Short mmCIF file of C-alpha atoms in Angstrom, two decimals:
data_model
loop_
_atom_site.label_atom_id
_atom_site.label_comp_id
_atom_site.label_asym_id
_atom_site.label_seq_id
_atom_site.Cartn_x
_atom_site.Cartn_y
_atom_site.Cartn_z
CA UNK A 22 0.79 0.01 0.34
CA UNK A 23 1.81 3.75 -0.85
CA UNK A 24 0.40 6.01 1.19
CA UNK A 25 0.27 9.70 -0.53
CA UNK A 26 2.49 12.82 0.36
CA UNK A 27 1.90 16.54 1.29
CA UNK A 28 4.62 18.95 0.02
CA UNK A 29 5.66 22.46 1.53
CA UNK A 30 8.60 24.51 0.32
CA UNK A 31 10.64 26.47 3.15
CA UNK A 32 13.85 28.24 3.21
CA UNK A 33 16.70 28.56 5.95
CA UNK A 34 19.09 32.06 5.67
CA UNK A 35 22.32 31.61 7.41
CA UNK A 36 22.71 33.29 10.93
CA UNK A 37 24.73 36.06 11.44
CA UNK A 38 27.15 34.06 13.41
CA UNK A 39 28.52 30.27 14.42
CA UNK A 40 26.29 29.43 17.53
CA UNK A 41 25.22 26.09 18.23
CA UNK A 42 21.77 25.98 16.79
CA UNK A 43 18.41 27.06 18.49
CA UNK A 44 15.23 24.27 18.50
CA UNK A 45 11.72 25.37 18.73
CA UNK A 46 9.84 23.93 21.65
CA UNK A 47 6.57 25.63 20.46
CA UNK A 48 4.58 23.48 16.68
CA UNK A 49 2.72 23.55 13.89
CA UNK A 50 2.46 22.91 10.25
CA UNK A 51 3.45 24.26 7.96
CA UNK A 52 7.09 24.70 9.11
CA UNK A 53 6.80 28.31 8.43
CA UNK A 54 3.41 28.86 10.79
CA UNK A 55 5.28 27.22 13.08
CA UNK A 56 8.50 29.56 13.07
CA UNK A 57 6.87 32.62 13.32
CA UNK A 58 4.64 31.51 16.20
CA UNK A 59 7.73 30.11 18.35
CA UNK A 60 8.05 32.60 20.88
CA UNK A 61 10.37 29.96 23.19
CA UNK A 62 13.24 28.48 22.15
CA UNK A 63 15.99 26.01 24.35
CA UNK A 64 19.28 25.64 22.16
CA UNK A 65 20.61 22.57 21.00
CA UNK A 66 23.57 21.02 22.62
CA UNK A 67 25.89 19.42 20.22
CA UNK A 68 27.45 15.52 21.29
CA UNK A 69 30.55 15.98 21.24
CA UNK A 70 31.18 11.87 21.29
CA UNK A 71 31.34 10.10 17.99
CA UNK A 72 28.53 7.95 16.34
CA UNK A 73 29.43 4.07 16.15
CA UNK A 74 30.48 3.40 12.57
CA UNK A 75 28.63 0.80 10.47
CA UNK A 76 27.74 -0.77 7.35
CA UNK A 77 30.33 -0.10 4.88
CA UNK A 78 32.94 2.89 4.27
CA UNK A 79 32.72 5.54 2.02
CA UNK A 80 34.32 6.20 -0.95
CA UNK A 81 36.68 8.80 1.14
CA UNK A 82 37.34 6.08 3.76
CA UNK A 83 35.29 7.27 5.79
CA UNK A 84 32.25 5.40 7.13
CA UNK A 85 28.50 5.52 7.61
CA UNK A 86 27.58 6.08 10.96
CA UNK A 87 23.91 4.92 12.88
CA UNK A 88 21.01 7.21 13.29
CA UNK A 89 18.18 5.63 15.23
CA UNK A 90 17.81 3.37 13.82
CA UNK A 91 17.49 4.46 9.93
CA UNK A 92 21.52 5.41 10.45
CA UNK A 93 23.55 8.64 8.46
CA UNK A 94 25.81 9.50 7.08
CA UNK A 95 28.95 10.46 9.56
CA UNK A 96 32.76 11.15 8.58
CA UNK A 97 31.45 11.90 4.55
CA UNK A 98 33.34 14.81 3.42
CA UNK A 99 31.28 16.11 0.09
CA UNK A 100 32.97 18.04 -2.69
CA UNK A 101 30.62 19.13 -4.77
CA UNK A 102 26.94 20.08 -5.42
CA UNK A 103 26.11 20.06 -1.41
CA UNK A 104 22.96 18.97 -0.79
CA UNK A 105 21.60 16.54 0.83
CA UNK A 106 18.60 14.00 1.86
CA UNK A 107 16.60 14.22 5.39
CA UNK A 108 14.17 11.91 5.91
CA UNK A 109 12.51 11.30 9.01
CA UNK A 110 10.17 9.55 11.04
CA UNK A 111 9.28 9.49 14.23
CA UNK A 112 5.05 9.63 16.43
CA UNK A 113 3.34 12.40 15.01
CA UNK A 114 3.61 15.34 17.82
CA UNK A 115 3.81 19.81 18.15
CA UNK A 116 7.08 21.40 16.96
CA UNK A 117 9.03 18.38 15.17
CA UNK A 118 8.58 20.93 11.95
CA UNK A 119 9.47 23.73 13.55
CA UNK A 120 12.05 21.91 15.72
CA UNK A 121 14.17 20.78 12.55
CA UNK A 122 14.00 24.21 10.53
CA UNK A 123 15.41 25.94 13.12
CA UNK A 124 18.02 23.15 13.71
CA UNK A 125 19.01 23.63 10.01
CA UNK A 126 18.83 27.34 10.13
CA UNK A 127 21.08 27.33 13.04
CA UNK A 128 23.85 25.86 11.55
CA UNK A 129 22.90 28.15 8.32
CA UNK A 130 21.98 25.81 6.04
CA UNK A 131 19.04 26.33 3.03
CA UNK A 132 15.95 23.86 2.99
CA UNK A 133 14.79 23.14 -1.13
CA UNK A 134 12.26 21.38 -0.58
CA UNK A 135 10.07 19.74 2.00
CA UNK A 136 7.65 16.62 2.25
CA UNK A 137 5.81 15.62 5.07
CA UNK A 138 2.49 13.14 5.36
CA UNK A 139 1.52 11.81 8.82
CA UNK A 140 -0.40 8.30 9.06
CA UNK A 141 -3.90 8.94 11.01
CA UNK A 142 -3.71 5.33 11.69
CA UNK A 143 -0.34 4.49 13.41
CA UNK A 144 0.12 8.30 14.73
CA UNK A 145 3.10 8.47 12.60
CA UNK A 146 5.18 11.21 10.89
CA UNK A 147 7.23 11.03 8.48
CA UNK A 148 8.94 13.96 6.19
CA UNK A 149 11.84 14.35 3.63
CA UNK A 150 13.44 17.45 3.30
CA UNK A 151 15.91 18.49 0.94
CA UNK A 152 18.87 20.67 2.26
CA UNK A 153 21.44 22.78 0.89
CA UNK A 154 24.55 23.11 3.37
CA UNK A 155 26.47 24.99 0.67
CA UNK A 156 26.92 27.39 3.67
CA UNK A 157 27.25 26.01 6.63
CA UNK A 158 28.53 28.09 9.26
CA UNK A 159 31.08 24.88 9.66
CA UNK A 160 32.70 24.67 7.23
CA UNK A 161 31.13 21.68 4.46
CA UNK A 162 34.30 19.31 5.49
CA UNK A 163 32.37 19.34 9.59
CA UNK A 164 29.32 18.15 8.40
CA UNK A 165 29.45 15.36 11.70
CA UNK A 166 28.89 17.76 14.09
CA UNK A 167 25.26 18.09 12.30
CA UNK A 168 24.52 15.28 12.63
CA UNK A 169 25.46 14.83 16.11
CA UNK A 170 23.11 17.57 16.43
CA UNK A 171 20.22 16.22 14.58
CA UNK A 172 21.13 13.01 16.35
CA UNK A 173 20.22 14.58 19.33
CA UNK A 174 17.15 16.23 17.93
CA UNK A 175 15.57 12.48 17.07
CA UNK A 176 16.09 11.68 21.07
CA UNK A 177 13.84 13.97 21.63
CA UNK A 178 11.08 13.20 19.65
CA UNK A 179 11.68 9.44 18.99
CA UNK A 180 12.62 9.37 15.46
CA UNK A 181 14.74 7.34 12.99
CA UNK A 182 16.23 9.82 10.60
CA UNK A 183 18.83 9.16 7.78
CA UNK A 184 21.20 11.71 5.98
CA UNK A 185 21.84 11.19 2.99
CA UNK A 186 24.89 13.63 0.58
CA UNK A 187 23.71 13.60 -3.10
CA UNK A 188 26.71 13.46 -4.03
CA UNK A 189 27.63 10.32 -3.05
CA UNK A 190 26.52 8.39 -5.87
CA UNK A 191 25.33 5.54 -5.05
CA UNK A 192 26.11 1.92 -6.71
CA UNK A 193 23.83 -0.52 -7.84
CA UNK A 194 23.84 -4.03 -8.86
CA UNK A 195 21.03 -6.03 -11.33
CA UNK A 196 20.50 -9.77 -10.62
CA UNK A 197 18.99 -11.57 -13.90
CA UNK A 198 17.92 -14.98 -14.78
CA UNK A 199 17.08 -15.01 -18.78
CA UNK A 200 14.18 -12.69 -19.16
CA UNK A 201 15.95 -9.86 -20.96
CA UNK A 202 13.32 -6.72 -21.22
CA UNK A 203 13.91 -4.88 -17.84
CA UNK A 204 17.72 -5.15 -17.97
CA UNK A 205 17.30 -3.89 -20.65
CA UNK A 206 15.27 -0.82 -20.22
CA UNK A 207 17.60 0.09 -16.53
CA UNK A 208 20.18 -0.27 -18.77
CA UNK A 209 18.95 2.01 -21.18
CA UNK A 210 17.81 4.41 -18.25
CA UNK A 211 21.39 4.57 -16.70
CA UNK A 212 23.15 5.58 -19.85
CA UNK A 213 20.26 8.43 -20.69
CA UNK A 214 21.35 9.46 -17.22
CA UNK A 215 17.66 9.02 -16.07
CA UNK A 216 18.79 6.78 -13.37
CA UNK A 217 21.99 8.81 -11.26
CA UNK A 218 24.16 5.90 -9.98
CA UNK A 219 26.64 3.59 -11.23
CA UNK A 220 26.68 -0.10 -11.58
CA UNK A 221 29.74 -1.84 -11.58
CA UNK A 222 28.48 -5.97 -12.54
CA UNK A 223 25.49 -8.06 -13.49
CA UNK A 224 24.81 -11.40 -11.94
CA UNK A 225 23.01 -14.25 -13.56
CA UNK A 226 21.73 -17.73 -13.10
CA UNK A 227 22.29 -18.11 -16.53
CA UNK A 228 24.68 -17.12 -18.75
CA UNK A 229 22.25 -16.55 -21.42
CA UNK A 230 22.50 -12.43 -21.16
CA UNK A 231 26.42 -12.07 -21.25
CA UNK A 232 25.77 -9.91 -24.65
CA UNK A 233 23.60 -7.18 -23.44
CA UNK A 234 26.00 -6.54 -20.54
CA UNK A 235 29.27 -6.34 -23.11
CA UNK A 236 27.12 -4.21 -25.09
CA UNK A 237 26.78 -1.84 -22.40
CA UNK A 238 30.15 -2.10 -20.86
CA UNK A 239 29.54 -3.90 -17.84
CA UNK A 240 30.92 -6.64 -16.04
CA UNK A 241 28.62 -10.35 -16.16
CA UNK A 242 29.20 -12.25 -14.26
CA UNK A 243 27.93 -15.76 -14.11
CA UNK A 244 26.81 -17.77 -10.77
CA UNK A 245 25.00 -20.91 -11.52
CA UNK A 246 23.02 -22.80 -8.91
CA UNK A 247 21.38 -25.50 -7.98
CA UNK A 248 20.39 -27.44 -4.93
CA UNK A 249 23.63 -28.04 -3.51
CA UNK A 250 25.38 -25.55 -4.76
CA UNK A 251 22.31 -22.29 -3.06
CA UNK A 252 24.42 -21.55 -0.07
CA UNK A 253 27.80 -21.16 -1.88
CA UNK A 254 26.40 -19.81 -4.92
CA UNK A 255 24.43 -16.50 -1.99
CA UNK A 256 27.74 -16.80 -0.36
CA UNK A 257 29.68 -15.62 -3.47
CA UNK A 258 26.77 -12.74 -4.07
CA UNK A 259 27.28 -10.92 -0.93
CA UNK A 260 31.13 -11.32 -1.34
CA UNK A 261 31.35 -9.21 -4.48
CA UNK A 262 28.41 -7.72 -2.88
CA UNK A 263 30.78 -6.32 0.13
CA UNK A 264 34.10 -5.83 -2.53
CA UNK A 265 32.34 -3.39 -4.93
CA UNK A 266 30.80 -1.61 -1.74
CA UNK A 267 27.39 -1.72 -3.21
CA UNK A 268 24.19 0.16 -1.93
CA UNK A 269 21.18 -1.15 -3.81
CA UNK A 270 20.81 -4.67 -5.40
CA UNK A 271 18.20 -5.17 -8.55
CA UNK A 272 16.02 -7.87 -8.66
CA UNK A 273 15.23 -7.40 -12.24
CA UNK A 274 13.34 -11.10 -12.90
CA UNK A 275 16.00 -12.36 -10.97
CA UNK A 276 14.33 -16.34 -10.90
CA UNK A 277 15.24 -17.12 -7.68
CA UNK A 278 14.00 -17.27 -4.19
CA UNK A 279 16.71 -16.16 -1.61
CA UNK A 280 17.63 -17.90 1.96
CA UNK A 281 15.42 -16.45 5.05
CA UNK A 282 19.16 -15.11 6.40
CA UNK A 283 20.60 -13.14 3.29
CA UNK A 284 16.78 -11.56 2.87
CA UNK A 285 16.98 -10.78 6.15
CA UNK A 286 20.42 -8.79 5.75
CA UNK A 287 19.88 -7.39 2.38
CA UNK A 288 15.62 -6.86 2.07
CA UNK A 289 16.01 -2.72 3.00
CA UNK A 290 18.23 -2.46 -0.21
CA UNK A 291 16.67 -5.14 -2.23
CA UNK A 292 13.95 -4.14 -4.90
CA UNK A 293 11.85 -7.01 -6.51
CA UNK A 294 9.74 -6.28 -10.15
CA UNK A 295 6.97 -8.52 -10.17
CA UNK A 296 4.77 -9.90 -12.65
CA UNK A 297 1.52 -9.55 -11.25
CA UNK A 298 -0.71 -7.01 -9.31
CA UNK A 299 -0.04 -8.30 -5.53
CA UNK A 300 -1.34 -9.52 -3.23
CA UNK A 301 -2.96 -11.49 -6.24
CA UNK A 302 -1.38 -14.44 -8.12
CA UNK A 303 2.19 -14.74 -5.54
CA UNK A 304 4.50 -16.86 -6.69
CA UNK A 305 5.83 -18.31 -10.21
CA UNK A 306 3.47 -18.22 -13.79
CA UNK A 307 1.50 -15.13 -12.36
CA UNK A 308 0.27 -14.45 -15.68
CA UNK A 309 -0.75 -17.66 -17.04
CA UNK A 310 -2.96 -18.31 -13.34
CA UNK A 311 -4.50 -14.94 -14.23
CA UNK A 312 -5.74 -16.16 -17.43
CA UNK A 313 -7.26 -19.22 -16.05
CA UNK A 314 -8.67 -17.57 -13.62
CA UNK A 315 -9.77 -14.58 -16.17
CA UNK A 316 -9.29 -11.70 -14.46
CA UNK A 317 -10.04 -8.23 -16.90
CA UNK A 318 -7.22 -6.29 -15.19
CA UNK A 319 -3.38 -7.12 -14.98
CA UNK A 320 -0.89 -5.58 -13.16
CA UNK A 321 3.64 -5.18 -12.13
CA UNK A 322 4.43 -4.50 -8.38
CA UNK A 323 7.82 -3.91 -7.24
CA UNK A 324 8.39 -4.34 -3.59
CA UNK A 325 11.97 -4.72 -0.93
CA UNK A 326 12.17 -8.77 -1.12
CA UNK A 327 11.66 -9.65 2.55
CA UNK A 328 12.30 -13.84 3.53
CA UNK A 329 8.01 -13.75 3.12
CA UNK A 330 8.05 -14.61 -0.80
CA UNK A 331 6.37 -11.68 -2.80
CA UNK A 332 5.50 -10.08 0.21
CA UNK A 333 7.75 -7.35 1.09
CA UNK A 334 6.83 -3.60 1.32
CA UNK A 335 5.38 -2.50 -1.33
CA UNK A 336 7.08 0.57 -3.50
CA UNK A 337 4.94 1.19 -7.35
CA UNK A 338 2.58 -0.92 -8.92
CA UNK A 339 1.03 0.02 -12.38
CA UNK A 340 -2.16 -2.00 -14.31
CA UNK A 341 -3.21 -2.92 -17.32
CA UNK A 342 -6.90 -3.84 -19.32
CA UNK A 343 -7.21 -7.33 -20.18
CA UNK A 344 -10.44 -8.60 -22.39
CA UNK A 345 -11.52 -11.89 -22.59
CA UNK A 346 -9.81 -12.06 -26.67
CA UNK A 347 -6.51 -11.60 -25.15
CA UNK A 348 -4.07 -14.80 -24.69
CA UNK A 349 -1.28 -15.64 -21.78
CA UNK A 350 0.97 -14.02 -24.87
CA UNK A 351 -0.57 -10.85 -24.76
CA UNK A 352 -1.52 -10.36 -21.35
CA UNK A 353 2.86 -11.14 -21.52
CA UNK A 354 3.25 -8.28 -23.56
CA UNK A 355 1.52 -6.43 -21.71
CA UNK A 356 3.11 -7.46 -18.39
CA UNK A 357 6.62 -6.80 -19.87
CA UNK A 358 5.42 -2.78 -20.95
CA UNK A 359 4.02 -1.76 -17.02
CA UNK A 360 7.46 -3.64 -15.61
CA UNK A 361 9.97 -1.92 -17.39
CA UNK A 362 8.36 0.92 -16.17
CA UNK A 363 7.39 0.32 -12.19
CA UNK A 364 10.81 -1.42 -11.66
CA UNK A 365 12.25 1.80 -13.34
CA UNK A 366 10.00 4.50 -11.42
CA UNK A 367 10.55 2.25 -8.28
CA UNK A 368 14.76 2.08 -8.60
CA UNK A 369 14.82 6.14 -9.00
CA UNK A 370 13.05 7.08 -6.31
CA UNK A 371 14.99 4.82 -3.77
CA UNK A 372 18.07 6.74 -5.27
CA UNK A 373 17.19 9.84 -4.56
CA UNK A 374 15.90 8.58 -0.93
CA UNK A 375 12.38 9.12 -1.81
CA UNK A 376 10.82 5.76 0.04
CA UNK A 377 10.44 5.48 3.87
CA UNK A 378 8.97 1.69 5.55
CA UNK A 379 6.61 1.30 8.21
CA UNK A 380 4.48 -1.67 9.18
CA UNK A 381 5.25 -3.60 6.49
CA UNK A 382 4.06 0.04 4.00
CA UNK A 383 6.12 2.33 1.94
CA UNK A 384 5.67 6.07 2.31
CA UNK A 385 6.76 7.37 -1.36
CA UNK A 386 7.26 11.05 -2.10
CA UNK A 387 7.30 10.71 -5.62
CA UNK A 388 8.95 13.05 -7.90
#
């Protein structure tokens, strides 16, 4: 289920002096209204203890850090295009938007765009902020101080958060089997500049699509699999992911089921395209089963690949009308068009930090 997001825009100017950021105690939405109404502020304390490093090192040799628990990138020194995406999730309460806006303002950051959504059923608040930190008062090379301040603010509001610098290009790996349509589409979109990422390699359990990888100049790794080699094949995949410092794993019609352990380690950054409108017709041969059932709509679903087959949080879906005249081959042809579009959108949104997961559902701040 995809939740709809509202949108607002606000801006922060650089303060005249270097000082600890002020955080509002009074709330309201939108942020600009809260800032005007806030009459009592308390300074945010800046922590001096470093945050534990997790996950892989960034390109400059520093390590990303874990905010509670979505994480942030600590120690990374941006050099160009000084903008970042900040994702927030916390119980809905007064003061959140005002506090975050004033914190960024206090550091001299400029909010370029802001989108937020409140789920009234779960009482959860979600926000995505894009901000420019080219004039940050502590200097663009000292973003760790900003991250610690965000961490302290997060503890006040019981907030999960993630900070991603936009000039840190994500590295994406593609897994395929024998179907080529999604692979072609992703590689063409990447070559045209539509997908902002690096693609260091392609993995397949069959050799059939190596010529496509060769055409686009992407290294191709053939890793055959059977029941006796499943564990060793997954180990080889994970070793390659770690070696190449992969951020996102795309299953572009990869027709193998990962073990529970692999899914638990990687589901948050693994996107699968399933050729049906889930939760209908999960598993194998969905077009054939849809034809037997006589459906009037078929679809495609991009979702995170959790241990439960085709049941992970859904990122995007699309459908197409079917009539009694459509054969299975007709449905497959129409379905492939949907698969290309849905997977490309999901990948683009994920690369741009627009997807947030909660309770096996997603909030997607669409572009």
